[in-house]
Structure formats: structure tokens, C-alpha cells
Coordinates of C-alpha atoms in Angstrom, one line a residue:
Chain J
M18 CA 87.1 -20.8 288.8
T19 CA 83.5 -20.1 288.0
N20 CA 82.4 -17.9 285.2
N21 CA 81.2 -15.2 287.6
Q22 CA 84.6 -15.1 289.3
L23 CA 86.2 -14.7 285.9
I24 CA 83.8 -12.0 284.9
A25 CA 84.8 -10.1 288.0
L26 CA 88.4 -9.9 286.7
K27 CA 87.4 -7.5 283.9
R28 CA 89.2 -4.1 284.1
P29 CA 88.9 -1.3 281.7
I30 CA 91.9 -0.1 279.7
D31 CA 92.6 3.5 278.8
Q32 CA 93.3 3.1 275.1
V33 CA 94.4 6.7 274.6
G34 CA 96.8 6.5 277.5
V35 CA 98.2 3.2 276.1
E36 CA 98.7 4.7 272.7
E37 CA 100.5 7.8 274.1
R38 CA 102.7 5.7 276.3
V39 CA 103.6 3.5 273.2
A40 CA 104.4 6.6 271.1
R41 CA 106.9 7.6 273.7
F42 CA 108.8 4.3 273.5
Q43 CA 109.2 4.9 269.8
T44 CA 111.1 8.1 270.3
R45 CA 114.0 6.4 272.0
S46 CA 117.1 6.5 269.9
I47 CA 119.5 3.6 270.5
K48 CA 122.9 3.8 268.8
N49 CA 126.3 2.3 268.5
E50 CA 127.4 -0.1 271.3
A51 CA 124.0 -0.1 273.0
K52 CA 122.4 -0.9 269.6
N53 CA 124.8 -3.7 269.0
Q54 CA 124.0 -5.2 272.4
G55 CA 120.3 -4.7 271.9
L56 CA 120.4 -6.3 268.5
K57 CA 122.2 -9.4 269.8
M58 CA 119.6 -9.6 272.6
V59 CA 116.8 -9.4 270.1
L60 CA 118.4 -12.2 268.0
N61 CA 118.8 -14.3 271.2
M62 CA 115.0 -13.8 271.9
I63 CA 113.7 -14.9 268.5
D64 CA 111.5 -18.0 268.1
L65 CA 112.4 -18.7 264.5
T66 CA 109.1 -19.9 263.1
T67 CA 107.7 -21.8 260.2
L68 CA 104.0 -22.6 260.3
E69 CA 102.9 -23.2 256.8
G70 CA 101.0 -25.9 255.0
K71 CA 104.0 -26.3 252.7
D72 CA 106.5 -27.0 255.4
T73 CA 108.8 -30.0 254.8
E74 CA 111.5 -31.8 256.7
G75 CA 114.1 -30.0 254.5
K76 CA 112.7 -26.6 255.4
V77 CA 112.6 -27.4 259.1
R78 CA 116.2 -28.7 259.0
Q79 CA 117.4 -25.6 257.1
M80 CA 115.7 -23.3 259.7
C81 CA 117.2 -25.3 262.6
Y82 CA 120.7 -24.8 261.0
K83 CA 120.0 -21.1 260.8
A84 CA 118.8 -21.1 264.4
V85 CA 122.3 -22.3 265.5
H86 CA 124.3 -20.5 262.9
P87 CA 122.5 -17.3 262.2
H88 CA 125.3 -15.8 260.0
D89 CA 128.7 -17.3 260.2
A90 CA 130.4 -14.3 258.6
L91 CA 129.8 -12.4 261.9
S92 CA 131.6 -13.5 265.1
D93 CA 130.1 -13.6 268.6
L94 CA 126.6 -14.1 267.5
P95 CA 124.2 -15.8 270.0
T96 CA 121.8 -18.5 268.8
V97 CA 118.1 -17.8 268.6
A98 CA 116.0 -18.9 271.5
A99 CA 113.9 -21.5 269.9
V100 CA 112.4 -22.8 266.7
C101 CA 108.6 -23.0 266.4
V102 CA 107.0 -25.7 264.3
Y103 CA 104.0 -27.9 263.9
P104 CA 103.8 -31.0 266.1
T105 CA 104.7 -33.3 263.2
F106 CA 108.1 -31.6 262.8
V107 CA 109.1 -31.6 266.5
A108 CA 111.1 -34.8 266.3
I109 CA 113.0 -33.6 263.3
A110 CA 113.7 -30.2 264.9
K111 CA 114.8 -31.9 268.1
D112 CA 117.2 -34.1 266.2
A113 CA 118.6 -31.1 264.2
L114 CA 119.1 -29.0 267.3
K115 CA 120.7 -31.7 269.5
G116 CA 123.2 -30.3 271.9
S117 CA 122.8 -26.7 270.7
G118 CA 120.7 -25.4 273.6
V119 CA 118.1 -24.0 271.2
K120 CA 114.7 -25.1 272.3
V121 CA 111.9 -26.6 270.3
A122 CA 108.5 -25.1 270.5
S123 CA 105.4 -26.6 268.9
V124 CA 102.0 -25.1 268.2
A125 CA 99.2 -27.3 269.3
T126 CA 95.4 -27.4 270.1
A127 CA 94.2 -27.2 266.5
F128 CA 96.4 -24.2 265.6
P129 CA 95.6 -21.7 264.3
S130 CA 91.8 -21.6 264.7
G131 CA 91.5 -23.7 267.9
N132 CA 88.2 -25.0 266.7
S133 CA 88.2 -28.6 267.7
S134 CA 87.2 -30.9 270.6
R135 CA 89.0 -30.9 273.9
K136 CA 90.0 -34.5 273.2
I137 CA 91.7 -33.7 269.9
K138 CA 93.4 -30.7 271.5
L139 CA 94.8 -32.8 274.3
A140 CA 96.0 -35.4 271.9
D141 CA 97.6 -32.8 269.7
T142 CA 99.5 -31.4 272.8
K143 CA 100.5 -34.9 273.8
I144 CA 101.9 -35.7 270.3
A145 CA 104.1 -32.5 270.6
V146 CA 105.2 -33.2 274.1
D147 CA 105.9 -36.9 273.5
A148 CA 108.0 -35.9 270.5
G149 CA 110.2 -33.8 272.8
A150 CA 108.8 -30.3 272.5
D151 CA 110.3 -28.0 275.2
E152 CA 107.5 -25.5 274.8
V153 CA 103.9 -25.7 273.6
D154 CA 102.1 -22.7 272.0
M155 CA 98.4 -23.2 272.3
V156 CA 95.6 -21.1 270.9
I157 CA 92.6 -20.2 273.0
S158 CA 89.0 -20.7 271.9
R159 CA 88.3 -17.1 270.8
G160 CA 84.7 -17.9 270.0
E161 CA 84.0 -19.1 273.6
F162 CA 85.9 -16.2 275.1
L163 CA 84.0 -13.6 273.0
S164 CA 80.6 -15.2 273.8
G165 CA 81.4 -14.8 277.5
N166 CA 82.2 -18.4 278.3
Y167 CA 85.3 -17.6 280.3
S168 CA 85.3 -20.7 282.4
F169 CA 85.5 -22.8 279.2
M170 CA 88.7 -21.0 278.3
F171 CA 90.1 -21.3 281.8
D172 CA 89.4 -25.0 282.1
E173 CA 90.8 -25.7 278.7
I174 CA 94.1 -23.9 279.5
A175 CA 94.3 -25.8 282.8
A176 CA 93.7 -29.1 281.1
I177 CA 96.4 -28.4 278.4
K178 CA 98.8 -27.2 281.1
D179 CA 98.4 -30.6 282.8
A180 CA 99.0 -32.4 279.5
C181 CA 102.2 -30.4 279.0
G182 CA 104.0 -31.9 281.9
K183 CA 107.4 -30.2 282.0
A184 CA 107.0 -28.3 278.8
R185 CA 106.4 -24.6 279.2
L186 CA 103.0 -23.5 278.0
K187 CA 102.5 -20.3 275.9
I188 CA 98.9 -19.1 275.5
I189 CA 98.1 -17.5 272.1
L190 CA 95.3 -15.0 272.7
E191 CA 95.1 -14.0 268.9
T192 CA 94.5 -10.4 269.9
G193 CA 93.6 -9.5 266.4
E194 CA 90.3 -11.3 267.0
L195 CA 89.6 -9.9 270.4
S196 CA 88.6 -6.5 269.2
T197 CA 89.3 -4.4 272.2
L198 CA 92.2 -3.8 274.6
D199 CA 89.8 -4.5 277.5
N200 CA 89.4 -8.0 276.1
V201 CA 93.1 -8.4 275.6
R202 CA 93.7 -7.6 279.3
H203 CA 90.9 -9.9 280.4
A204 CA 92.1 -12.8 278.4
S205 CA 95.6 -12.3 279.6
D206 CA 94.5 -12.4 283.2
I207 CA 92.4 -15.5 282.7
A208 CA 95.3 -17.2 280.9
M209 CA 97.8 -16.4 283.7
L210 CA 95.4 -17.6 286.4
A211 CA 94.9 -20.8 284.5
G212 CA 98.6 -21.6 284.6
A213 CA 100.2 -19.9 281.5
D214 CA 104.0 -19.8 281.5
F215 CA 103.9 -17.3 278.7
I216 CA 101.2 -15.2 277.1
K217 CA 101.5 -14.6 273.4
T218 CA 99.8 -12.1 271.1
S219 CA 99.1 -13.9 267.8
T220 CA 99.2 -16.9 265.6
G221 CA 100.7 -14.7 262.8
K222 CA 97.9 -16.0 260.5
I223 CA 95.6 -13.0 260.8
S224 CA 96.1 -9.3 260.6
P225 CA 96.7 -7.3 262.8
A226 CA 99.2 -9.5 264.6
A227 CA 101.4 -8.1 267.4
T228 CA 101.2 -4.4 267.9
M229 CA 102.8 -2.3 270.5
P230 CA 99.6 -1.2 272.3
V231 CA 98.4 -4.8 272.6
T232 CA 101.8 -5.9 273.9
L233 CA 101.9 -3.1 276.4
V234 CA 98.5 -4.1 277.8
M235 CA 99.7 -7.7 278.2
L236 CA 103.0 -6.6 279.8
E237 CA 101.1 -4.6 282.3
A238 CA 98.9 -7.6 283.0
I239 CA 102.0 -9.6 283.6
R240 CA 103.3 -6.9 286.0
D241 CA 100.1 -6.8 288.0
H242 CA 100.0 -10.6 288.1
Y243 CA 103.6 -10.6 289.5
Y244 CA 102.7 -8.1 292.1
E245 CA 99.6 -10.1 293.2
T246 CA 101.1 -13.6 293.1
G247 CA 104.9 -13.2 292.9
K248 CA 104.9 -15.4 289.9
M249 CA 106.7 -14.4 286.7
V250 CA 105.0 -15.0 283.4
G251 CA 106.7 -14.6 280.0
M252 CA 105.6 -12.5 277.0
K253 CA 105.8 -13.3 273.4
P254 CA 104.6 -10.8 270.7
A255 CA 104.4 -12.7 267.4
G256 CA 103.8 -11.7 263.8
G257 CA 104.3 -8.3 262.3
I258 CA 107.6 -7.5 263.9
S259 CA 110.1 -7.6 261.0
K260 CA 112.3 -4.6 261.6
S261 CA 115.2 -4.3 264.1
K262 CA 114.3 -0.8 265.1
L263 CA 110.8 -1.9 266.1
A264 CA 112.2 -4.9 268.0
L265 CA 114.5 -2.5 269.9
H266 CA 111.4 -0.4 270.8
Y267 CA 109.8 -3.5 272.2
L268 CA 112.8 -4.2 274.4
V269 CA 112.6 -0.6 275.7
M270 CA 108.9 -1.3 276.5
V271 CA 109.7 -4.5 278.3
K272 CA 112.5 -2.9 280.4
E273 CA 110.3 0.1 281.3
T274 CA 107.3 -2.0 282.1
L275 CA 108.7 -5.1 283.7
G276 CA 112.3 -4.3 284.4
D277 CA 115.6 -6.1 283.7
A278 CA 114.4 -9.5 285.1
W279 CA 112.4 -10.0 282.0
L280 CA 115.2 -9.1 279.6
S281 CA 116.2 -12.6 278.7
N282 CA 114.8 -15.3 276.5
E283 CA 113.5 -17.1 279.5
W284 CA 110.9 -14.4 279.8
F285 CA 110.6 -12.6 276.6
R286 CA 110.4 -13.9 273.0
F287 CA 109.8 -12.5 269.5
G288 CA 107.8 -14.9 267.3
A289 CA 109.2 -14.0 263.9
S290 CA 110.9 -15.3 260.9
S291 CA 112.0 -12.3 258.8
L292 CA 113.1 -10.3 261.8
A293 CA 116.3 -12.4 262.2
N294 CA 117.6 -11.4 258.8
D295 CA 116.9 -7.7 259.5
V296 CA 118.8 -7.9 262.8
L297 CA 121.7 -9.7 261.0
M298 CA 121.7 -7.0 258.3
Q299 CA 121.9 -4.3 261.0
L300 CA 124.7 -6.1 262.9
A301 CA 126.6 -6.5 259.6
K302 CA 126.1 -2.7 258.9
Q303 CA 127.4 -2.0 262.4
A304 CA 130.5 -4.2 261.8
D305 CA 131.4 -3.2 258.2
G306 CA 129.8 0.2 257.6
Q307 CA 127.8 -0.7 254.5
Y308 CA 124.0 -1.0 254.3
Q309 CA 123.3 -4.6 253.5
G310 CA 121.1 -6.5 251.1
L311 CA 119.1 -9.7 251.5
D312 CA 121.1 -11.4 248.7
Y313 CA 123.9 -11.9 251.2
F314 CA 121.9 -13.6 253.9
S315 CA 120.3 -17.0 254.1
K316 CA 116.7 -17.1 252.8
D317 CA 113.9 -17.6 255.3
Chain U
M4 CA 93.7 43.7 247.5
S5 CA 96.8 42.2 246.0
R6 CA 97.2 38.4 246.3
L7 CA 100.2 36.6 247.7
E8 CA 101.5 33.9 245.4
V9 CA 101.6 30.5 247.0
Q10 CA 105.1 29.2 247.0
K11 CA 106.0 25.6 246.5
T12 CA 107.9 23.6 249.1
Y13 CA 110.6 21.5 247.3
K14 CA 110.6 18.0 248.7
I15 CA 112.2 14.7 247.8
Y16 CA 110.4 11.7 246.2
I17 CA 110.6 8.3 247.9
A18 CA 108.2 5.4 247.4
G19 CA 105.7 7.5 245.6
A20 CA 105.4 10.0 248.4
F21 CA 106.9 13.5 248.9
P22 CA 108.6 13.5 252.3
R23 CA 111.0 16.2 253.5
T24 CA 114.5 14.9 254.2
E25 CA 114.6 12.9 257.5
S26 CA 117.6 15.0 258.5
G27 CA 115.6 18.2 258.5
R28 CA 118.5 19.9 256.7
F29 CA 118.2 22.3 253.8
Y30 CA 120.5 24.2 251.4
P31 CA 119.7 27.4 249.7
V32 CA 119.6 27.8 245.9
K33 CA 119.4 31.3 244.7
L34 CA 117.3 32.0 241.6
K35 CA 118.2 34.6 239.0
N36 CA 115.6 37.0 240.3
G37 CA 117.1 36.9 243.7
T38 CA 114.5 34.6 245.3
V39 CA 116.2 32.0 247.6
T40 CA 114.7 28.5 247.5
N41 CA 115.3 26.0 250.2
I42 CA 116.2 22.5 248.9
C43 CA 116.3 19.3 250.9
L44 CA 119.8 18.3 251.8
S45 CA 119.2 14.5 251.7
S46 CA 121.1 12.3 254.2
R47 CA 122.4 8.8 254.1
K48 CA 119.2 7.6 255.7
D49 CA 117.1 9.1 252.9
A50 CA 119.3 7.2 250.5
R51 CA 118.8 4.0 252.5
N52 CA 115.0 4.5 252.6
A53 CA 115.0 5.2 248.9
V54 CA 116.9 2.0 248.2
V55 CA 114.5 0.0 250.3
A56 CA 111.6 1.6 248.3
A57 CA 113.3 0.8 245.0
R58 CA 114.0 -2.8 246.1
N59 CA 110.3 -3.3 247.1
A60 CA 109.2 -1.9 243.8
F61 CA 111.6 -4.0 241.7
E62 CA 109.6 -7.3 241.6
G63 CA 106.4 -5.6 240.4
W64 CA 108.0 -3.4 237.9
S65 CA 110.4 -5.9 236.4
S66 CA 107.6 -8.5 236.0
R67 CA 105.2 -6.2 234.3
A68 CA 104.5 -6.8 230.6
A69 CA 107.1 -4.9 228.6
F70 CA 104.3 -3.4 226.6
N71 CA 102.7 -2.0 229.8
R72 CA 106.0 -0.4 230.8
S73 CA 106.1 1.1 227.4
Q74 CA 102.6 2.6 227.9
I75 CA 103.7 4.0 231.3
L76 CA 106.8 5.7 229.9
Y77 CA 104.7 7.2 227.1
R78 CA 102.3 8.5 229.8
I79 CA 105.3 10.3 231.4
A80 CA 105.9 12.0 228.1
E81 CA 102.2 13.0 227.9
M82 CA 102.3 14.5 231.4
L83 CA 105.5 16.3 230.8
E84 CA 104.1 17.9 227.6
G85 CA 101.2 19.2 229.6
R86 CA 103.5 20.8 232.1
K87 CA 105.9 22.2 229.5
A88 CA 105.4 25.8 230.4
Q89 CA 106.2 25.2 234.1
F90 CA 109.4 23.4 233.3
I91 CA 110.5 26.1 230.9
E92 CA 109.8 28.7 233.5
E93 CA 111.8 26.8 236.2
L94 CA 114.8 26.4 233.8
I95 CA 114.7 30.1 233.0
A96 CA 114.6 30.9 236.7
V97 CA 118.0 29.2 237.3
G98 CA 119.6 30.9 234.3
S99 CA 118.6 29.3 231.0
S100 CA 117.6 31.4 228.1
K101 CA 114.0 31.0 226.9
A102 CA 115.1 29.3 223.7
S103 CA 117.5 26.8 225.3
A104 CA 115.0 26.1 228.1
Q105 CA 112.3 25.2 225.5
K106 CA 114.8 23.1 223.5
E107 CA 115.8 21.2 226.7
V108 CA 112.2 20.5 227.8
E109 CA 111.2 19.3 224.3
A110 CA 114.2 17.1 224.1
S111 CA 113.3 15.6 227.5
I112 CA 109.8 14.8 226.3
D113 CA 111.1 13.2 223.1
R114 CA 113.6 11.2 225.2
C115 CA 110.7 9.6 227.1
V116 CA 108.9 8.7 223.9
Y117 CA 112.1 7.3 222.5
F118 CA 112.6 4.9 225.4
A119 CA 108.9 4.1 225.7
G120 CA 109.4 2.6 222.2
W121 CA 112.3 0.5 223.3
C122 CA 110.6 -1.2 226.2
D123 CA 109.1 -4.1 224.3
K124 CA 111.6 -4.2 221.5
Y125 CA 115.1 -4.4 222.8
T126 CA 115.0 -8.1 223.7
Q127 CA 113.9 -8.9 220.2
L128 CA 116.8 -7.0 218.7
F129 CA 119.5 -7.7 221.2
G130 CA 118.5 -11.2 222.4
S131 CA 119.9 -14.0 220.3
V132 CA 119.5 -17.6 219.4
N133 CA 123.0 -19.1 219.6
P134 CA 124.4 -22.0 217.5
V135 CA 125.6 -24.8 219.7
A136 CA 127.1 -28.2 219.0
S137 CA 124.6 -30.3 220.9
S138 CA 120.9 -31.0 221.0
H139 CA 119.9 -27.8 222.6
F140 CA 117.9 -24.8 221.7
N141 CA 120.2 -22.1 223.1
F142 CA 119.1 -18.6 223.5
S143 CA 120.2 -15.4 225.4
V144 CA 117.9 -12.7 226.6
Q145 CA 118.3 -9.5 228.6
E146 CA 117.0 -9.2 232.1
P147 CA 117.0 -6.1 234.4
T148 CA 120.0 -5.8 236.8
G149 CA 118.0 -4.7 239.8
V150 CA 118.2 -1.5 241.8
V151 CA 120.3 1.2 240.2
T152 CA 121.6 4.3 241.8
I153 CA 122.2 7.3 239.5
I154 CA 124.1 10.5 240.1
A155 CA 122.5 12.6 237.4
P156 CA 124.4 15.3 235.5
E157 CA 124.8 18.7 237.0
S158 CA 123.6 20.1 233.7
P159 CA 121.4 20.0 231.6
S160 CA 119.4 19.5 234.8
L161 CA 116.2 18.2 233.3
L162 CA 117.4 16.5 230.1
G163 CA 120.3 14.9 231.9
L164 CA 118.0 13.6 234.6
V165 CA 115.4 12.2 232.2
S166 CA 118.1 10.7 229.9
A167 CA 119.7 8.9 232.8
I168 CA 116.4 7.6 234.2
M169 CA 114.6 6.4 231.1
P170 CA 117.0 3.7 229.8
V171 CA 117.2 2.3 233.3
I172 CA 113.4 2.0 234.0
A173 CA 112.6 1.0 230.3
G174 CA 114.6 -2.1 231.0
G175 CA 112.7 -3.0 234.1
N176 CA 115.1 -1.7 236.7
T177 CA 114.2 0.5 239.6
C178 CA 116.3 3.5 240.6
V179 CA 117.4 6.1 243.1
V180 CA 118.5 9.3 241.6
L181 CA 120.4 12.3 242.9
A182 CA 119.3 15.4 241.1
S183 CA 121.5 18.3 240.0
E184 CA 122.7 20.3 243.0
N185 CA 122.4 23.8 241.6
S186 CA 119.3 23.3 239.6
P187 CA 117.2 20.8 241.5
H188 CA 113.8 22.4 241.0
V189 CA 113.0 20.7 237.7
A190 CA 113.8 17.3 239.3
V191 CA 111.3 17.9 242.0
T192 CA 108.7 19.0 239.5
F193 CA 109.6 15.9 237.4
A194 CA 108.8 13.8 240.4
E195 CA 105.3 15.4 240.4
V196 CA 105.0 14.3 236.8
L197 CA 106.0 10.8 237.7
N198 CA 103.5 10.8 240.5
S199 CA 100.7 11.4 238.0
S200 CA 101.9 9.1 235.3
D201 CA 101.0 5.6 236.6
V202 CA 104.7 4.9 237.5
P203 CA 104.3 2.7 240.6
G204 CA 105.8 4.3 243.8
G205 CA 109.4 3.3 244.4
V206 CA 110.3 2.7 240.8
I207 CA 111.9 6.1 240.6
N208 CA 113.1 7.8 243.7
I209 CA 114.5 11.3 243.5
L210 CA 116.8 12.9 246.1
T211 CA 118.2 16.4 246.2
G212 CA 121.5 17.3 248.0
K213 CA 125.2 17.1 247.8
E214 CA 127.1 14.5 245.8
D215 CA 130.0 14.5 248.2
E216 CA 127.8 13.3 251.0
L217 CA 125.8 10.7 249.2
V218 CA 128.3 9.2 246.8
E219 CA 129.6 6.8 249.5
H220 CA 126.2 5.3 250.2
F221 CA 125.0 5.3 246.6
S222 CA 128.0 3.2 245.7
S223 CA 128.6 1.0 248.8
H224 CA 125.0 -0.1 249.6
M225 CA 125.0 -3.9 249.2
D226 CA 121.4 -4.0 248.0
V227 CA 122.2 -1.8 245.0
N228 CA 123.1 -3.8 241.9
A229 CA 124.4 -1.1 239.6
T230 CA 125.4 2.5 239.6
I231 CA 125.5 5.2 237.0
Y232 CA 127.7 8.2 237.4
C233 CA 127.3 11.3 235.2
R234 CA 129.7 13.7 236.8
E235 CA 133.5 13.9 237.1
K236 CA 134.8 13.9 240.6
H237 CA 134.2 10.6 242.3
L238 CA 134.5 7.9 239.6
T239 CA 137.4 6.1 241.2
K240 CA 135.8 6.0 244.6
I241 CA 132.6 4.6 243.1
K242 CA 134.5 1.9 241.3
E243 CA 136.3 0.9 244.5
N244 CA 133.1 0.8 246.5
A245 CA 131.2 -1.0 243.8
S246 CA 133.8 -3.9 244.0
L247 CA 132.3 -4.8 247.4
N248 CA 129.3 -6.6 245.8
V249 CA 130.5 -6.4 242.2
K250 CA 128.1 -3.6 241.2
R251 CA 127.8 -2.8 237.5
V252 CA 129.3 0.7 237.1
S253 CA 128.5 2.9 234.1
D254 CA 130.4 6.2 233.5
W255 CA 128.0 8.5 231.7
S256 CA 130.0 11.7 232.3
G257 CA 131.0 13.8 229.3
K258 CA 127.9 13.0 227.3
D259 CA 126.2 15.6 225.2
W260 CA 122.7 14.6 226.2
F261 CA 121.1 16.4 223.3
K262 CA 123.0 14.1 220.9
D263 CA 124.0 11.1 222.8
G264 CA 120.8 10.2 224.7
D265 CA 118.9 8.4 221.9
D266 CA 120.9 5.2 222.3
P267 CA 119.5 1.8 223.1
Y268 CA 123.0 0.7 224.2
L269 CA 122.5 2.9 227.3
L270 CA 119.5 0.6 228.1
L271 CA 121.7 -2.5 227.5
E272 CA 124.3 -1.3 230.0
M273 CA 121.8 -1.9 232.8
Q274 CA 120.8 -5.4 231.6
E275 CA 122.2 -8.8 232.4
V276 CA 122.1 -11.5 229.8
K277 CA 120.6 -14.9 230.7
T278 CA 121.4 -17.8 228.5
T279 CA 119.1 -20.8 228.5
W280 CA 120.0 -24.3 227.2
H281 CA 116.8 -26.0 226.3
P282 CA 117.1 -29.7 225.4
I283 CA 115.6 -30.6 222.1
E284 CA 115.4 -33.7 220.0
N285 CA 118.0 -33.8 217.2
I286 CA 116.3 -35.8 214.5
A287 CA 118.7 -38.4 213.1
G288 CA 121.3 -36.9 210.9
T289 CA 119.5 -33.7 210.2
K290 CA 120.8 -30.3 211.1
S291 CA 119.1 -28.7 214.0
G292 CA 117.7 -25.9 211.9
Y293 CA 118.2 -23.3 214.6

């Protein structure tokens, strides 16, 4: 699409309205059996993530073990949805997760800044996909987007989508750098038109990461895209969601914005690492009655 | 025109802030002059929030230089001294005589100074270098236990509270304290003193309310490492609950806080001992010299 066509997609967002709507999601009280089910659903939607310079094979294998065995002291726990690692660790994660059904996601395209040439980004994606990644999390070129070069962003996503083959593509908008909700909506629309399978808020490397207002705007973009094209797109808030209660509020928001069809890890994910332990502590509290401490759960 | 006195809202103290109880519940405490004060009836969720605050504060507080902890405890004494008149007044309002109120407040100030002194000295006195039959330098040193819950004595309401808190925080622990049920006003005012004494938020959290409601969560919470009980009724239950994660339990009931509070062994009760075996060269045939 041409830049002018993409400019025409811009729509204004009512920030005050969004914040009021979000405040209402946070008044929902979810208790007992519903809470248990909700927590298990949250656990099943987590992309357990390690994206640090100090990552090692051992760290990745330990995380993969946790992905499949979140907390063996509790019965009937689901696995998490996926693990998310750098391309160099995809083969290791793939091996560690063999037969478990947990997917391997890899960040690519010069994560987290996205400042590199198209050639490098395509090669980066190819390395991840060739190593067996089921999902690719790419970052957009925020600089190009903010300077109005929307077709650059569109073409880049389309090119990476081609390189992904069968792997599902998640587009990281890095909303903390997009300044306004208008921009978040616009970037979401461009990403979905260019072929995104998922849109994702953040890299987790800058603050603010995922917030409820930003996520609501993106969910509404997904809803409108579905109405216009009939195509479902997934959503992944990432970073900054570390408490179960907040995660449950996100689920309420998904249900009330997109409906039950999106309430599975096919269409909704949490990018998080410490959230898993908080969910497990809550589930243990529900099971045994005592408030829990992190000493009794595996370290992230 | 006569002026209406501005009354204080008594609130709880969690993470360096003064929230009302999340439950919205209150219980009345009647003062000697007939005034009824509404005191927060803290819930299990307040207790949980306080434990989270104490856990978050633990790393910073326990890794501070001991001398700096000492300075901060001394600062509490300074602030308390400046508010002496207010504390005496509040104790009289719940039934103390003027003389006994003054004695209690002064003893409380002195207790802070006493434990301020111990902060950077107890490891020197109670740590040890141990003789071992191998080429090791072997030494033992005290380390804080972690998050401590305290059910403070019913009375003396100020001195008992201060005497239970000071040995705990002097040793680098953080704590959640339940104040006296019938005389909680001084505990809330003491929180205001803490708030202006450089004590980081979360190191001391003070709740008001009923022992019967909170004892369960004070003793069963898995993120609490030790618990101190200064009353009579629930010791057995506390010990049973503490067994869940092998909490350290101290029974400080029946103490005369005017006499028994100046005691470094109270501080040691909330410490764990770490022993280090450090390999050294044993020079041929000579004794190690340690």
C-alpha cells in the first residue's frame, strides 16, 4: 500500500473514554472457582520469556522445564503457551520442549531496537525459523513510523511475513515509544493489514511496557479488523504484567472486547516471566489456604 | 468565635504510607473522657499487603551498613523525644496516670537508644571464630531471619510495641506488627514518628485490629520467616501454623518490659547463624593460630 493510503487509516482515539472503560474492568471481582479457572487460563496463555544478554543454554533449559512443569506440587496444571527466546537459543528450546506441545517463539529483526538493515532483519528471521521457531516476534521500525514513513513499516512487515513461512508472526509495536494512543491504533491497523498474526505491545525493555489502555486500543483495532475482513488476529501484551489480579483484569477486557473466541492461547498471550510464579502462588493459596512465599517456587 | 479542634483519623501503616484498612471496617475505642475513637479493624488482606511490603523492604534494610541502621534507630529516639508530650497525653487518655505515662514514654525512648547501640556491635560480641581440626578458618556470624510478624503486648501499649520492634529491626529484619487492641492510638502515632525518622517504608508495618482475626495469617503466611507472640491466648495455634514452613517462634509473653527489654538476647532470637569454612594454608607443623 502507498504511504497516502496508510495515512488515510489514521483514526483518533478518545483517551479519556479509554481510561474510563479500563477503570471499569478493574472493578470486577473474581473469586473462588471462577478465579481458579481464570488463573489456570492465564498460566496457559503465558509466553515464558528470557531475553537477556546473560542468557545461557542452562537458563533456557531450566525455563523450558518450568514451561512444562510449572509447579509439580499442584495437580491439574496446564503448561504455559510458549517460551520466548533469542534466535540463538531456539534449537535448544525446541529440543528441551520436544513432545510437550509448548511452542517456541523467537524474537527477531534486530530486537529490541529494530535498527538494522532489511537484509540483516530477514536473515535474523530466517535463522529463527530454520532453527524451528513456531512463532516469530518482530519489532517495527519505530523511527520510520514516527517520521511518517508508514509504507516502510508496511513493506517491512510484509517482507518478514514472507520469510516466516509457516511460523506465526507477532508484531511488537513498542507502544512505550509511540507516545499517543492514536499512534498505537494506527500502527496496529498497519501491522494487521501487512499480515500480522498477532500484535504485541512491547519488548519489555523500555518503560512503560504493556498497560491496560494501550491493550484496549489494540483489542479494539483487532475487533474492527475482524469486522472488516473476517480475519482473527491475536493479541499479546508484554512486560509489566506481574500480578495475577491484573492478568485476570486483562482477561475480562479481552472477553468484553473480543468475546470468548479469543480466550485461548491461540489468540491471546501474556509476555511475562514473573507472572507465572504469582499465578502459581495464587493457585497454591486457593488449594491450601495459606498465603505463599517465593521461597517455595522455582526461581525465574 | 470558638474554634473546633481538628481530630485525627487513626489509620494503619503499610509500606511507608497511611492507608485505611482495605476492608473499610472499624472498631470503637472509648477514651477516659468519653470520646469514642474509630480504629481500623485490619483484615487478612491488610496483613497480606503488609507482608508484601515487608518482603520488598527486606533486601534494602538487611544490606544496609549496620552503622547506618544504628543511626536510623537513634533518629527514631530523637523523633520520639520531640513528640513526648503527645504520647503522654495519648496514654493518659486511655487510662494511664501522668506519672506512669511519662515513665513509659521515657522508657520507650531509652529502648530505641539501647538497640541503636546494638546494631553494629552484636555480631562482634556474639559471632565467633571456631576451632576446627582442619586447614580452615571457621567463623560464625549472625544474619537476619527475614520477615517477622509480631503480635505486640496488650499493655504497656507503647513500651511493649517499641520493645518488640526494636530488637527485630536492629538485626536487619523487617516486620509486620499488630498493635494493642484497647490502646492502639500510641501505635498509630508511633508510625508517624517512624515515617519521619528515615526508616525506609515497609521495614516496619503497623496494623490495628483484633488478634483473633489476624493470628491465623500472621502465623501461617509462607513468606513470613519468624513470628513473635507477646500475649497469652494463641501460642499453641501459632506454633502449629509455624510448622508449615518452620517459622522461628518466640514467646515474649509475660515479660516486664520495664525490666526485661534491655536484652541483646532478644535481638539474637531473630537471627540465624551462618558458619563459613574458609580454606587456609596450614604451614608445616605449626598450629593454625586461630
